[in-house]
Short mmCIF file of C-alpha atoms and ligand atoms in Angstrom, two decimals:
data_model
loop_
_atom_site.label_atom_id
_atom_site.label_comp_id
_atom_site.label_asym_id
_atom_site.label_seq_id
_atom_site.Cartn_x
_atom_site.Cartn_y
_atom_site.Cartn_z
CA MET A 1 108.49 -194.00 56.45
CA MET A 2 107.73 -190.92 54.39
CA HIS A 3 104.54 -190.74 52.36
CA LEU A 4 105.73 -189.43 49.03
CA SER A 5 102.21 -189.23 47.74
CA SER A 6 101.47 -186.35 50.13
CA VAL A 7 104.59 -184.46 49.08
CA SER A 8 104.52 -184.81 45.34
CA PRO A 9 101.56 -182.45 44.65
CA LEU A 10 103.45 -179.67 46.40
CA VAL A 11 106.61 -180.54 44.51
CA SER A 12 104.67 -180.46 41.24
CA LEU A 13 103.13 -177.15 42.16
CA LEU A 14 106.55 -175.66 42.91
CA HIS A 15 107.85 -177.09 39.67
CA LEU A 16 104.97 -175.59 37.71
CA THR A 17 105.37 -172.24 39.45
CA PHE A 18 109.02 -172.22 38.43
CA LEU A 19 108.13 -173.03 34.84
CA PHE A 20 105.58 -170.23 34.67
CA PHE A 21 107.80 -167.63 36.19
CA ALA A 22 111.08 -168.69 34.61
CA PRO A 23 112.70 -165.64 33.02
CA VAL A 24 112.35 -165.42 29.23
CA ALA A 25 116.04 -164.77 28.67
CA VAL A 26 118.31 -167.59 29.77
CA GLU A 27 122.09 -167.55 30.08
CA THR A 28 123.67 -169.86 27.54
CA THR A 29 126.91 -171.75 27.49
CA VAL A 30 128.11 -169.26 24.88
CA ARG A 31 130.10 -166.63 26.77
CA GLY A 32 128.43 -163.24 26.94
CA CYS A 33 125.25 -164.38 25.17
CA VAL A 34 121.65 -164.82 26.29
CA ASP A 35 118.95 -167.04 24.75
CA GLY A 36 115.46 -165.80 24.08
CA ARG A 37 112.64 -165.43 21.57
CA ASP A 38 111.87 -162.57 19.21
CA LYS A 39 108.41 -160.97 19.01
CA ASP A 40 107.24 -163.71 16.63
CA HIS A 41 108.60 -166.39 18.97
CA ARG A 42 111.62 -167.33 16.88
CA PRO A 43 114.55 -168.73 18.90
CA LEU A 44 117.24 -166.07 19.21
CA ILE A 45 120.65 -165.61 20.75
CA ASN A 46 121.62 -162.16 21.95
CA CYS A 47 125.37 -161.56 22.02
CA THR A 48 125.25 -157.75 22.35
CA SER A 49 128.66 -156.25 23.29
CA ALA A 50 130.26 -159.65 23.81
CA GLY A 51 133.55 -158.87 22.02
CA TYR A 52 133.24 -161.39 19.18
CA ARG A 53 135.06 -161.13 15.83
CA ASP A 54 133.16 -164.00 14.25
CA VAL A 55 130.29 -166.33 15.13
CA PRO A 56 131.32 -168.29 18.25
CA SER A 57 130.87 -172.05 18.36
CA GLY A 58 128.24 -173.65 20.56
CA ILE A 59 125.16 -171.83 19.24
CA GLU A 60 122.19 -174.12 18.55
CA PRO A 61 121.92 -174.64 14.76
CA THR A 62 118.12 -174.18 15.03
CA THR A 63 118.60 -170.55 16.12
CA LYS A 64 116.77 -168.18 13.76
CA VAL A 65 117.87 -164.79 15.06
CA LEU A 66 121.53 -163.96 15.70
CA LEU A 67 122.17 -160.65 17.45
CA PHE A 68 125.76 -159.36 17.46
CA PRO A 69 125.46 -155.59 17.80
CA GLN A 70 128.49 -153.76 19.23
CA ASN A 71 130.97 -156.57 18.66
CA GLN A 72 134.33 -156.60 16.84
CA PHE A 73 133.33 -158.12 13.50
CA SER A 74 135.46 -156.63 10.73
CA HIS A 75 135.63 -159.31 8.06
CA PRO A 76 132.85 -161.73 8.97
CA SER A 77 133.01 -165.11 7.33
CA TRP A 78 129.54 -165.54 5.84
CA THR A 79 130.23 -169.28 5.73
CA SER A 80 129.96 -169.39 9.52
CA PHE A 81 126.28 -168.47 9.17
CA THR A 82 125.40 -171.44 6.95
CA VAL A 83 125.05 -173.90 9.87
CA PHE A 84 121.92 -171.94 10.80
CA THR A 85 119.78 -173.40 8.06
CA GLU A 86 116.62 -171.54 9.14
CA ILE A 87 118.29 -168.20 9.81
CA HIS A 88 115.81 -165.31 9.70
CA GLU A 89 117.70 -162.29 11.04
CA ILE A 90 121.33 -161.28 11.53
CA ASP A 91 122.18 -158.13 13.47
CA LEU A 92 125.75 -156.92 12.93
CA SER A 93 125.09 -153.25 13.61
CA ARG A 94 127.77 -151.18 15.37
CA ASN A 95 130.67 -153.41 14.33
CA GLN A 96 133.68 -152.46 12.18
CA ILE A 97 132.78 -153.97 8.83
CA PRO A 98 134.57 -151.99 6.06
CA SER A 99 133.36 -153.85 2.98
CA LEU A 100 131.14 -156.64 1.74
CA THR A 101 132.59 -159.47 -0.26
CA HIS A 102 129.67 -161.60 -1.24
CA SER A 103 131.13 -162.90 -4.48
CA ASP A 104 132.47 -166.10 -2.91
CA ALA A 105 129.89 -166.16 -0.11
CA PRO A 106 127.48 -169.04 0.38
CA ILE A 107 123.78 -168.52 -0.24
CA LEU A 108 121.67 -167.75 2.82
CA PRO A 109 118.28 -168.62 1.30
CA SER A 110 116.12 -167.91 4.37
CA LEU A 111 117.69 -164.68 5.61
CA ALA A 112 114.97 -161.99 5.77
CA VAL A 113 116.47 -159.24 7.93
CA LEU A 114 120.07 -158.00 7.79
CA ARG A 115 121.22 -155.16 10.04
CA LEU A 116 124.53 -153.54 9.09
CA GLY A 117 123.95 -150.00 10.38
CA PHE A 118 126.78 -148.07 12.08
CA ASN A 119 129.66 -149.91 10.39
CA GLN A 120 132.38 -148.55 8.09
CA LEU A 121 130.97 -149.57 4.72
CA ARG A 122 132.12 -147.23 1.94
CA ALA A 123 130.76 -148.96 -1.14
CA LEU A 124 128.13 -151.47 -2.17
CA PRO A 125 129.52 -153.37 -5.15
CA ASP A 126 127.30 -154.93 -7.80
CA HIS A 127 125.42 -158.05 -6.63
CA CYS A 128 126.73 -157.81 -3.06
CA PHE A 129 123.45 -159.04 -1.55
CA SER A 130 122.32 -161.35 -4.34
CA ARG A 131 123.15 -164.43 -2.25
CA SER A 132 120.46 -163.45 0.25
CA PRO A 133 117.50 -163.36 -2.15
CA ALA A 134 114.85 -163.63 0.60
CA LEU A 135 115.81 -160.34 2.27
CA THR A 136 112.78 -158.19 3.12
CA GLU A 137 114.60 -155.65 5.34
CA LEU A 138 118.10 -154.29 4.82
CA TYR A 139 119.54 -151.70 7.21
CA LEU A 140 122.67 -149.82 6.10
CA GLN A 141 122.21 -146.50 7.89
CA ASN A 142 125.09 -144.49 9.37
CA ASN A 143 127.89 -145.99 7.32
CA LEU A 144 130.29 -144.11 5.01
CA ILE A 145 128.67 -145.29 1.78
CA SER A 146 129.50 -142.98 -1.10
CA SER A 147 129.51 -145.46 -3.93
CA LEU A 148 126.36 -147.22 -5.12
CA GLN A 149 125.95 -149.21 -8.34
CA ASP A 150 123.05 -150.02 -10.63
CA GLN A 151 123.28 -153.64 -9.42
CA SER A 152 124.07 -153.03 -5.73
CA PHE A 153 120.68 -154.52 -4.82
CA SER A 154 120.34 -157.08 -7.59
CA GLY A 155 118.28 -160.13 -6.73
CA LEU A 156 116.38 -158.45 -3.90
CA SER A 157 112.94 -158.74 -5.45
CA LYS A 158 111.32 -159.23 -2.01
CA LEU A 159 112.97 -156.29 -0.28
CA GLU A 160 110.39 -154.04 1.41
CA ILE A 161 112.58 -151.82 3.60
CA LEU A 162 115.90 -150.29 2.53
CA ASP A 163 117.64 -147.91 4.91
CA LEU A 164 120.49 -145.86 3.42
CA SER A 165 120.05 -142.86 5.71
CA ASN A 166 123.01 -140.88 7.02
CA ASN A 167 125.60 -141.99 4.50
CA HIS A 168 127.71 -140.05 1.98
CA VAL A 169 125.74 -140.86 -1.16
CA GLN A 170 126.12 -138.13 -3.80
CA THR A 171 124.85 -139.84 -6.92
CA LEU A 172 121.97 -142.24 -7.33
CA PRO A 173 122.68 -144.82 -10.05
CA PRO A 174 119.90 -144.53 -12.68
CA ARG A 175 118.84 -148.19 -12.51
CA MET A 176 119.50 -148.92 -8.84
CA MET A 177 115.79 -149.31 -7.99
CA HIS A 178 114.98 -151.67 -10.86
CA PRO A 179 115.48 -154.95 -8.93
CA LEU A 180 113.46 -153.67 -5.94
CA LYS A 181 110.01 -154.60 -7.14
CA ALA A 182 108.52 -154.91 -3.64
CA ILE A 183 110.02 -151.79 -2.04
CA GLU A 184 107.70 -150.11 0.48
CA THR A 185 109.99 -147.95 2.59
CA LEU A 186 113.08 -146.17 1.36
CA TYR A 187 115.27 -144.08 3.67
CA LEU A 188 117.61 -141.72 1.84
CA GLU A 189 117.67 -138.82 4.29
CA GLY A 190 120.93 -137.38 5.51
CA ASN A 191 122.99 -137.92 2.36
CA LYS A 192 124.59 -135.60 -0.22
CA ILE A 193 122.17 -136.26 -3.05
CA LYS A 194 121.54 -133.40 -5.48
CA VAL A 195 119.68 -135.08 -8.29
CA LEU A 196 116.96 -137.69 -8.59
CA PRO A 197 117.67 -139.37 -11.94
CA ASP A 198 114.86 -139.23 -14.51
CA ASN A 199 112.28 -141.99 -14.07
CA TRP A 200 114.19 -143.35 -11.09
CA PHE A 201 111.03 -144.93 -9.67
CA SER A 202 109.76 -146.15 -13.02
CA GLN A 203 109.78 -149.87 -12.11
CA LYS A 204 107.60 -149.35 -9.04
CA ASN A 205 106.28 -145.84 -9.21
CA GLU A 206 104.74 -145.69 -5.80
CA VAL A 207 106.95 -146.14 -2.73
CA PRO A 208 104.52 -145.62 0.18
CA TYR A 209 107.11 -144.42 2.69
CA LEU A 210 109.79 -142.19 1.30
CA TYR A 211 112.36 -140.27 3.34
CA LEU A 212 114.28 -137.67 1.32
CA SER A 213 115.00 -134.81 3.72
CA ALA A 214 118.44 -133.42 4.65
CA ASN A 215 119.91 -133.70 1.17
CA PRO A 216 121.27 -130.78 -0.88
CA TRP A 217 118.70 -131.19 -3.69
CA ALA A 218 120.00 -128.94 -6.43
CA CYS A 219 117.83 -126.07 -7.52
CA SER A 220 118.08 -126.48 -11.29
CA CYS A 221 116.17 -127.99 -14.19
CA SER A 222 117.64 -131.41 -13.38
CA LEU A 223 115.22 -131.32 -10.47
CA GLY A 224 112.42 -131.78 -12.98
CA TYR A 225 111.73 -135.43 -12.27
CA LEU A 226 111.84 -134.96 -8.49
CA ARG A 227 109.35 -132.08 -8.68
CA MET A 228 107.05 -134.01 -10.97
CA TYR A 229 107.26 -137.09 -8.80
CA LEU A 230 106.51 -135.13 -5.64
CA GLU A 231 103.52 -133.47 -7.21
CA GLU A 232 102.00 -136.88 -7.76
CA TYR A 233 103.16 -138.72 -4.64
CA ASP A 234 103.67 -135.98 -2.03
CA TYR A 235 101.54 -137.90 0.49
CA ASN A 236 104.19 -140.66 0.59
CA VAL A 237 106.98 -138.38 1.80
CA TYR A 238 107.85 -138.52 5.48
CA VAL A 239 110.42 -137.19 7.92
CA LYS A 240 111.78 -138.99 10.93
CA ASP A 241 112.77 -137.14 14.07
CA GLY A 242 114.05 -139.84 16.42
CA PRO A 243 111.09 -142.19 16.89
CA ILE A 244 108.59 -139.64 15.56
CA ILE A 245 107.56 -140.05 11.94
CA SER A 246 105.40 -137.49 10.17
CA ALA A 247 104.13 -136.94 6.67
CA ASP A 248 105.93 -133.89 5.31
CA ALA A 249 106.56 -133.32 1.62
CA GLU A 250 107.91 -129.86 2.47
CA SER A 251 110.86 -131.60 4.13
CA VAL A 252 112.35 -132.12 0.67
CA TYR A 253 111.99 -128.49 -0.33
CA ASP A 254 113.56 -127.21 2.90
CA SER A 255 116.96 -127.75 1.37
CA LEU A 256 116.04 -126.37 -2.06
C1 NAG B 301 119.88 -157.89 23.72
O1 NAG B 301 120.65 -157.55 24.84
C2 NAG B 301 120.84 -156.15 25.03
C3 NAG B 301 121.82 -155.90 26.16
O2 NAG B 301 121.98 -156.98 26.96
C4 NAG B 301 119.50 -155.51 25.28
O3 NAG B 301 119.66 -154.12 25.46
C5 NAG B 301 118.60 -155.79 24.09
O4 NAG B 301 117.31 -155.25 24.34
C6 NAG B 301 118.50 -157.28 23.82
N1 NAG B 301 117.74 -157.46 22.58
C7 NAG B 301 116.80 -158.39 22.44
C8 NAG B 301 116.05 -158.38 21.15
O5 NAG B 301 116.54 -159.20 23.29
#
């Protein structure tokens, strides 16, 4: 007869060893997706390049981070995100989203990070993010955005990072920054902006990280506010070269 008592410690040890060395990312039952944790230990599902057009079924409703970069989303149904009642981050970068229709969308009260870079967005209508009032980071770089409105970012009083780099923006609406009372980092480089409207930063004068390079800033008296602003806050102006970020107020004048 076998003495189980002499075997079980070894079994437990093997079991423990497996637990300790189990890979962090685990295949899920959702095709093409992998489970994991983000850097702050939030449960995430990573469906990078999995070919989805909308949120697939079978994802745990307690998931807080949904990663769908390089999928086929074109008209995502925001309603399909409401089952994730504690959602923190949605990554829909590198999809084919042409427009945002938030008017009939449900509220996503906990969403803090939304990544929509490298899509085909052309315009940001008034109030299009107002149903995600907890957003702190909004990434819209490398779209085709040419049309911005005074109320494009209405309701985003907690937003700290706004990335509009590498779009086709020509004109900055005079009151666009007014709702952004917490803005810390603003990326506007790589657009077609000629004029910074008078008192554009009046609601929160100091934006600690400001990226303005690679725009055709017009050399005329309408540049008055930009010049005045830069004289006071030149130490907040940065340029980004890939991952390298450096303080460089001259970057703005390069194109003057
Ligand atoms: C998600 O998966 C992709 C490809 O499988 C990988 O490159 C990326 O680093 C993953 N992201 C996270 C946050 O785990």
